[in-house]
Tab-separated table of C-alpha atoms in Angstrom:
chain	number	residue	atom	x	y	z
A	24	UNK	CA	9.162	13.955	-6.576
A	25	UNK	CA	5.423	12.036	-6.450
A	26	UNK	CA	3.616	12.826	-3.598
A	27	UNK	CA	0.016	12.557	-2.231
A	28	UNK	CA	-1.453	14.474	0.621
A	29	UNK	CA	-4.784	13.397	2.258
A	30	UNK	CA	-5.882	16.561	3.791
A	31	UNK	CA	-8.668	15.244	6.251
A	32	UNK	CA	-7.562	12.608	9.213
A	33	UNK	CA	-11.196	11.823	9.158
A	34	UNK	CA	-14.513	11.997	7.940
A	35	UNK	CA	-17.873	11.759	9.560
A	36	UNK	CA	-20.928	10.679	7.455
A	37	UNK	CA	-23.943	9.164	8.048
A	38	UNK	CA	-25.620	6.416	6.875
A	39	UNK	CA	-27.362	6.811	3.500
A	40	UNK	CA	-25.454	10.217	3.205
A	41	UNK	CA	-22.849	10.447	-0.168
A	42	UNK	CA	-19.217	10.524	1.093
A	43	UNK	CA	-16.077	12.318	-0.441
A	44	UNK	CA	-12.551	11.594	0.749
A	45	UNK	CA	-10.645	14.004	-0.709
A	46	UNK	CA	-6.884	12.833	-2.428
A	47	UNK	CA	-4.580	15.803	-3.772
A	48	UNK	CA	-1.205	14.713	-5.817
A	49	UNK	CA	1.740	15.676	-7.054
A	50	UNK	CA	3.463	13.727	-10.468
A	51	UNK	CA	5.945	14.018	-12.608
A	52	UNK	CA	4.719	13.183	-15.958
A	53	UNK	CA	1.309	11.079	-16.202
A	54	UNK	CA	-0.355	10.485	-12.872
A	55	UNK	CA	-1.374	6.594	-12.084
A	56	UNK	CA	-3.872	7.225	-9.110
A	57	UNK	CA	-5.224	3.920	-6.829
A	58	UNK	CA	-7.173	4.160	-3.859
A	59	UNK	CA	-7.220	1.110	-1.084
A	60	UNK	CA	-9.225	0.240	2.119
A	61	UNK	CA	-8.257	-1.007	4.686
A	62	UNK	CA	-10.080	-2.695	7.664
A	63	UNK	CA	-9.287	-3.316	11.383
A	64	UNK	CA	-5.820	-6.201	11.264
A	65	UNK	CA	-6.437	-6.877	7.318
A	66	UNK	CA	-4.447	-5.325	4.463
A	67	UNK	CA	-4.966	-3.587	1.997
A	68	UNK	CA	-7.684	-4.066	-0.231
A	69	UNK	CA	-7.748	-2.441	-3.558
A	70	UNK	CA	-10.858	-0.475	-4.848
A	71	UNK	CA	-10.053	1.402	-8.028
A	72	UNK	CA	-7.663	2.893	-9.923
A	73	UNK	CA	-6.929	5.508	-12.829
A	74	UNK	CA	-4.180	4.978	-15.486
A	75	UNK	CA	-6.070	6.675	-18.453
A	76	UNK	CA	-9.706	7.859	-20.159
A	77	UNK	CA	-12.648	8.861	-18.330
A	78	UNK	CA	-12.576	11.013	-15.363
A	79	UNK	CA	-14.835	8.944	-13.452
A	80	UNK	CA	-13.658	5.857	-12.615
A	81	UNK	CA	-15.825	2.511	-10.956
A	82	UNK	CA	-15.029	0.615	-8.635
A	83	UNK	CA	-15.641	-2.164	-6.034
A	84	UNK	CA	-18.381	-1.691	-3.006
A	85	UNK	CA	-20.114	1.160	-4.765
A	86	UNK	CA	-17.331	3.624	-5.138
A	87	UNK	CA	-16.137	5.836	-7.271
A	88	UNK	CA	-13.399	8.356	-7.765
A	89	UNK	CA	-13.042	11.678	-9.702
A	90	UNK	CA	-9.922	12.469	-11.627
A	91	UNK	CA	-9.390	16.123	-11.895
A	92	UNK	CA	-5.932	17.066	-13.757
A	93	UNK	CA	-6.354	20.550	-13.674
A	94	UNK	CA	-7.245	20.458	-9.550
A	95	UNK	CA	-4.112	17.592	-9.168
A	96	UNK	CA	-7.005	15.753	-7.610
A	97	UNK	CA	-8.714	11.890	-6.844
A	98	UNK	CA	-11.597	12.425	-4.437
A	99	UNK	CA	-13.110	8.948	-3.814
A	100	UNK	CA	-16.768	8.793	-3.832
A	101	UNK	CA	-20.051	6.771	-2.848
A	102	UNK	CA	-23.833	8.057	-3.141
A	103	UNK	CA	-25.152	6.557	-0.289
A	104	UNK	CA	-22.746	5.508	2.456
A	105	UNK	CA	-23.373	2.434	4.199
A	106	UNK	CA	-22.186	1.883	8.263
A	107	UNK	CA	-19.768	-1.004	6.479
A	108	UNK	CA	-18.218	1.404	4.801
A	109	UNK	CA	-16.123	2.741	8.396
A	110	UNK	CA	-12.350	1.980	7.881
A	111	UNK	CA	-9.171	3.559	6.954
A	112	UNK	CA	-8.622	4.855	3.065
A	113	UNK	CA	-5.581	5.275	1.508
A	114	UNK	CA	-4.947	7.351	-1.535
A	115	UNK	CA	-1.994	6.293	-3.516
A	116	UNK	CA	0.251	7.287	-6.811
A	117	UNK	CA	2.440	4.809	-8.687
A	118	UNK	CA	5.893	6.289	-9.801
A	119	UNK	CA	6.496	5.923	-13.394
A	120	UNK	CA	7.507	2.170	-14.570
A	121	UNK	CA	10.232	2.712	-16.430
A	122	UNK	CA	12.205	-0.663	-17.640
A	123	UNK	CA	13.072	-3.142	-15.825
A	124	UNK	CA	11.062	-1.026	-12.125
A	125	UNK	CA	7.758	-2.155	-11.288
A	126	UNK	CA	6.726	0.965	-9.931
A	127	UNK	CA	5.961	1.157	-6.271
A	128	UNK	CA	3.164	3.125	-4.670
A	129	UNK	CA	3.535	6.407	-2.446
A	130	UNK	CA	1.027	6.335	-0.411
A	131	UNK	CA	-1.169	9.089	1.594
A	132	UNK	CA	-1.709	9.598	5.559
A	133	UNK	CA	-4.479	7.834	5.205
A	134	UNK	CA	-8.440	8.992	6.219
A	135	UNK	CA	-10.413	7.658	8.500
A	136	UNK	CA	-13.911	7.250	7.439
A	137	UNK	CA	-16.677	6.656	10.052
A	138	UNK	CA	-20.490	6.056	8.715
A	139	UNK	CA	-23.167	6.267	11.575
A	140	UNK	CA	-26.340	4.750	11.882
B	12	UNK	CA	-7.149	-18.306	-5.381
B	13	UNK	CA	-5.381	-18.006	-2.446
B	14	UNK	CA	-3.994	-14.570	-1.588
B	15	UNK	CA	-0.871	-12.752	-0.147
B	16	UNK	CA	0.480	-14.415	3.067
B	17	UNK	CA	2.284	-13.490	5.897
B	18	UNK	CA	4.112	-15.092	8.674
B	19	UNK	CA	3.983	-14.305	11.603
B	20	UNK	CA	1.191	-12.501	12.464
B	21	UNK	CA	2.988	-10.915	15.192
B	22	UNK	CA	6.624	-10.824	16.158
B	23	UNK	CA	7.729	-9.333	19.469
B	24	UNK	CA	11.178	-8.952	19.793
B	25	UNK	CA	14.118	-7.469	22.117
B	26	UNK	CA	16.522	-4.559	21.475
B	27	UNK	CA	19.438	-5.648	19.099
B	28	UNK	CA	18.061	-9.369	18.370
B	29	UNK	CA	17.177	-10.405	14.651
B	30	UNK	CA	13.904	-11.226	13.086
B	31	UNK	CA	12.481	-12.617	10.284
B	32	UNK	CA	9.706	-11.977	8.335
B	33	UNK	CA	8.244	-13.796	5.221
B	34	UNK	CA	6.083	-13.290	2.262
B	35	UNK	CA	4.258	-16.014	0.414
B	36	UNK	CA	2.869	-13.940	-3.193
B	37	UNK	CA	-0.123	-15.128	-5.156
B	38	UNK	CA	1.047	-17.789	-7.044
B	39	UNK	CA	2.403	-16.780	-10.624
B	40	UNK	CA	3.164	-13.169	-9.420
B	41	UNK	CA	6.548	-12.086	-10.496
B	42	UNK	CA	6.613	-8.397	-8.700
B	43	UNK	CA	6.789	-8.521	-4.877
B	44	UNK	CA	6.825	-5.554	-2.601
B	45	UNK	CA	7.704	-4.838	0.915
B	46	UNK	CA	6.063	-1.737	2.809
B	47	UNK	CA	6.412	-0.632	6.227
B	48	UNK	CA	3.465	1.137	8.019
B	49	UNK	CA	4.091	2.669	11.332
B	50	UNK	CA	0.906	3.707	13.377
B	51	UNK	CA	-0.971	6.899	12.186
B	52	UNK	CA	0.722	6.640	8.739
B	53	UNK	CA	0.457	5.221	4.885
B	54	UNK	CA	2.563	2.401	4.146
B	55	UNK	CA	6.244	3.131	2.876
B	56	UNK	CA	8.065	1.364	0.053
B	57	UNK	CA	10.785	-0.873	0.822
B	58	UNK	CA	12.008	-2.587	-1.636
B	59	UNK	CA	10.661	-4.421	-4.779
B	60	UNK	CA	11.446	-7.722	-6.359
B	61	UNK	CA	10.956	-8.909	-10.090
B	62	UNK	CA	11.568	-12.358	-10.245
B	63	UNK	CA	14.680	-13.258	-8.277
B	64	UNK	CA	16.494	-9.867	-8.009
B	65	UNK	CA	16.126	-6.774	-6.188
B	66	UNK	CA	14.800	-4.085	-8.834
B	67	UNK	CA	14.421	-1.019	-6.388
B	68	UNK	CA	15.834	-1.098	-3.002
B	69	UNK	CA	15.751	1.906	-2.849
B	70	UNK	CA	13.341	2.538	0.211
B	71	UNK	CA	15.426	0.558	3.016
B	72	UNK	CA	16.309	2.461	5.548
B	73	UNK	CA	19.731	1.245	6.524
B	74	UNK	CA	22.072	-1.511	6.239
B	75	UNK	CA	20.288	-3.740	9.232
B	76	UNK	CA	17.524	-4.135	6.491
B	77	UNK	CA	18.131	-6.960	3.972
B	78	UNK	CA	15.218	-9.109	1.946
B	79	UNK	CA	15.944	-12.141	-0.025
B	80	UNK	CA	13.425	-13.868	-2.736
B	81	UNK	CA	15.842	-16.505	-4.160
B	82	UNK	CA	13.815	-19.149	-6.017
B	83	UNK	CA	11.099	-15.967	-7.769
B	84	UNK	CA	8.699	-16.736	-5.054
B	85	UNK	CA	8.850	-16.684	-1.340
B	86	UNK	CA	10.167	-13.613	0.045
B	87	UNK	CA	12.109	-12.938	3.549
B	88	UNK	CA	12.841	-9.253	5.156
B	89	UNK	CA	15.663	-9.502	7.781
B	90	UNK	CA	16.333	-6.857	10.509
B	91	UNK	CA	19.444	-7.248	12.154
B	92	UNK	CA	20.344	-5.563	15.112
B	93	UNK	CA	16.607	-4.272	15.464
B	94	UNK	CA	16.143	-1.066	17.450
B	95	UNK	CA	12.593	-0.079	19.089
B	96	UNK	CA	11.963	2.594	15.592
B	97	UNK	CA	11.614	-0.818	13.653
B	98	UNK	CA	8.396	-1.514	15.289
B	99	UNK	CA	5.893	-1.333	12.789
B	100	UNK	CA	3.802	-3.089	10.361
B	101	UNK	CA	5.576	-4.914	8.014
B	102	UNK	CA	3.242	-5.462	4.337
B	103	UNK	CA	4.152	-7.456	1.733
B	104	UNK	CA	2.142	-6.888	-1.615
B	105	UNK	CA	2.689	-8.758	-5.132
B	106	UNK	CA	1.461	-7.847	-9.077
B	107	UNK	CA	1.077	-9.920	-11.832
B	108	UNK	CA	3.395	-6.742	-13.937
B	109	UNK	CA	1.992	-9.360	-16.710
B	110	UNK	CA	1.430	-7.020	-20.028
B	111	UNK	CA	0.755	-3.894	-18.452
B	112	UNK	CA	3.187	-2.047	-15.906
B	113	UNK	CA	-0.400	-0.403	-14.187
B	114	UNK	CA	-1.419	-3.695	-12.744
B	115	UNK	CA	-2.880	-3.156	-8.936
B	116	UNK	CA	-0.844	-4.602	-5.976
B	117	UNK	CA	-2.333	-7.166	-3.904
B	118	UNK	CA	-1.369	-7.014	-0.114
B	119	UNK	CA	-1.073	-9.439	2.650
B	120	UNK	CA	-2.148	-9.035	6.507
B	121	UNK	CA	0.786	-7.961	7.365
B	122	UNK	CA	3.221	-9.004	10.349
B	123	UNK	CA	2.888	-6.774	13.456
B	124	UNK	CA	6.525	-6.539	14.859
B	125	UNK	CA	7.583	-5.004	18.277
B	126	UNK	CA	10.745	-4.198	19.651
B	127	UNK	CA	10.879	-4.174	23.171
């Protein structure tokens, strides 16, 4: 069964600071990793993802996130945090497409990031 | 482009009545998703359209829970008989699944239901 566990209800940064939120998994087969934000009443908003090659994968706003297959990990990362940044994370893996499925997303507990001035 | 919609925003409800809820994709998607995202917690999977039909409904939780998306588009959850555990966040999300299966969901603001 694919699972994800976020292990930190929240993390406390401050401004300027680099950030981790940590993202631990659990596939069968190939691992398709995504990470989303998501602000106060708005949805989800996608940031980055990982299907294949390099390890460190860009994304929107700054971030970036670390694939580790031997760890079964996707920390998401930013250098220099900004107090914009504060909102709710969500790690998430896709199950396998297979034909005809479009593969939905199991998603984390979620981590709630909070930069400070 | 316009993105994922939602109506309504909100949707308070009694005990045992029936709602609905609809989901207006990004135009041209043919994968659409419903999640449901009770407080303190990630969004679960519902179910998942491609085109007209029901690929994967394999995350309802009971028989009260139906969703419809008969002309490929516009998508309706319906909750019959809701109970005060339906409360939640209802998300709708849709993908182009155009070429590659890895394509990112985009999701809508949701619809905020409570059962009273």
């Amino acid at each position: 069964a694919q699972s994800v566990a976020q292990p930190e209800d929240q993390v406390n940064v401050a401004e300027g600071n680099p950030l981790t939120v940590k993202c631990t998994y659990s596939v069968s087969g190939n691992p398709y990793l995504f990470w989303y934000v998501q602000y106060p009443n708005r949805g989800l908003q996608f940031l980055l993802k990982y299907i294949t090659g390099d390890n460190l994968v860009k994304g929107s706003y700054g971030f970036e996130a670390e694939f580790n297959k031997s760890q079964t990990s996707f920390h998401l990362k930013k250098p220099s945090a900004l107090v914009s940044d504060s909102a709710l994370y969500f790690c998430a893996v896709r199950v396998p497409p297979i034909y005809n499925q479009g593969g939905k997303l199991i998603f984390g507990q979620g981590t709630e990031l909070s930069v400070k001035p | 482009g316009a993105g994922v919609s939602q109506t309504p925003s909100n949707k308070v409800t009694e005990k045992g009545k029936y709602v609905e809820l609809r989901c207006d994709p990004i135009s041209g998607h043919t994968a659409l998703y419903w999640y449901r995202q009770s407080l303190g917690q990630g969004p679960e999977f519902l179910i998942y359209f491609q085109g007209t039909g029901a690929a994967d409904d394999s995350g309802l939780p009971n028989d009260r829970f139906f969703a419809v998306r008969p002309e490929g588009s516009v998508s309706t959850l319906k909750i019959q008989r809701t109970e005060r555990g339906d409360s939640a966040v209802y998300l709708c999300a849709s993908s182009t699944n155009r070429g590659s299966s890895y394509n990112e969901q985009f999701f809508g603001p949701g619809t905020r239901l409570t059962v009273l």
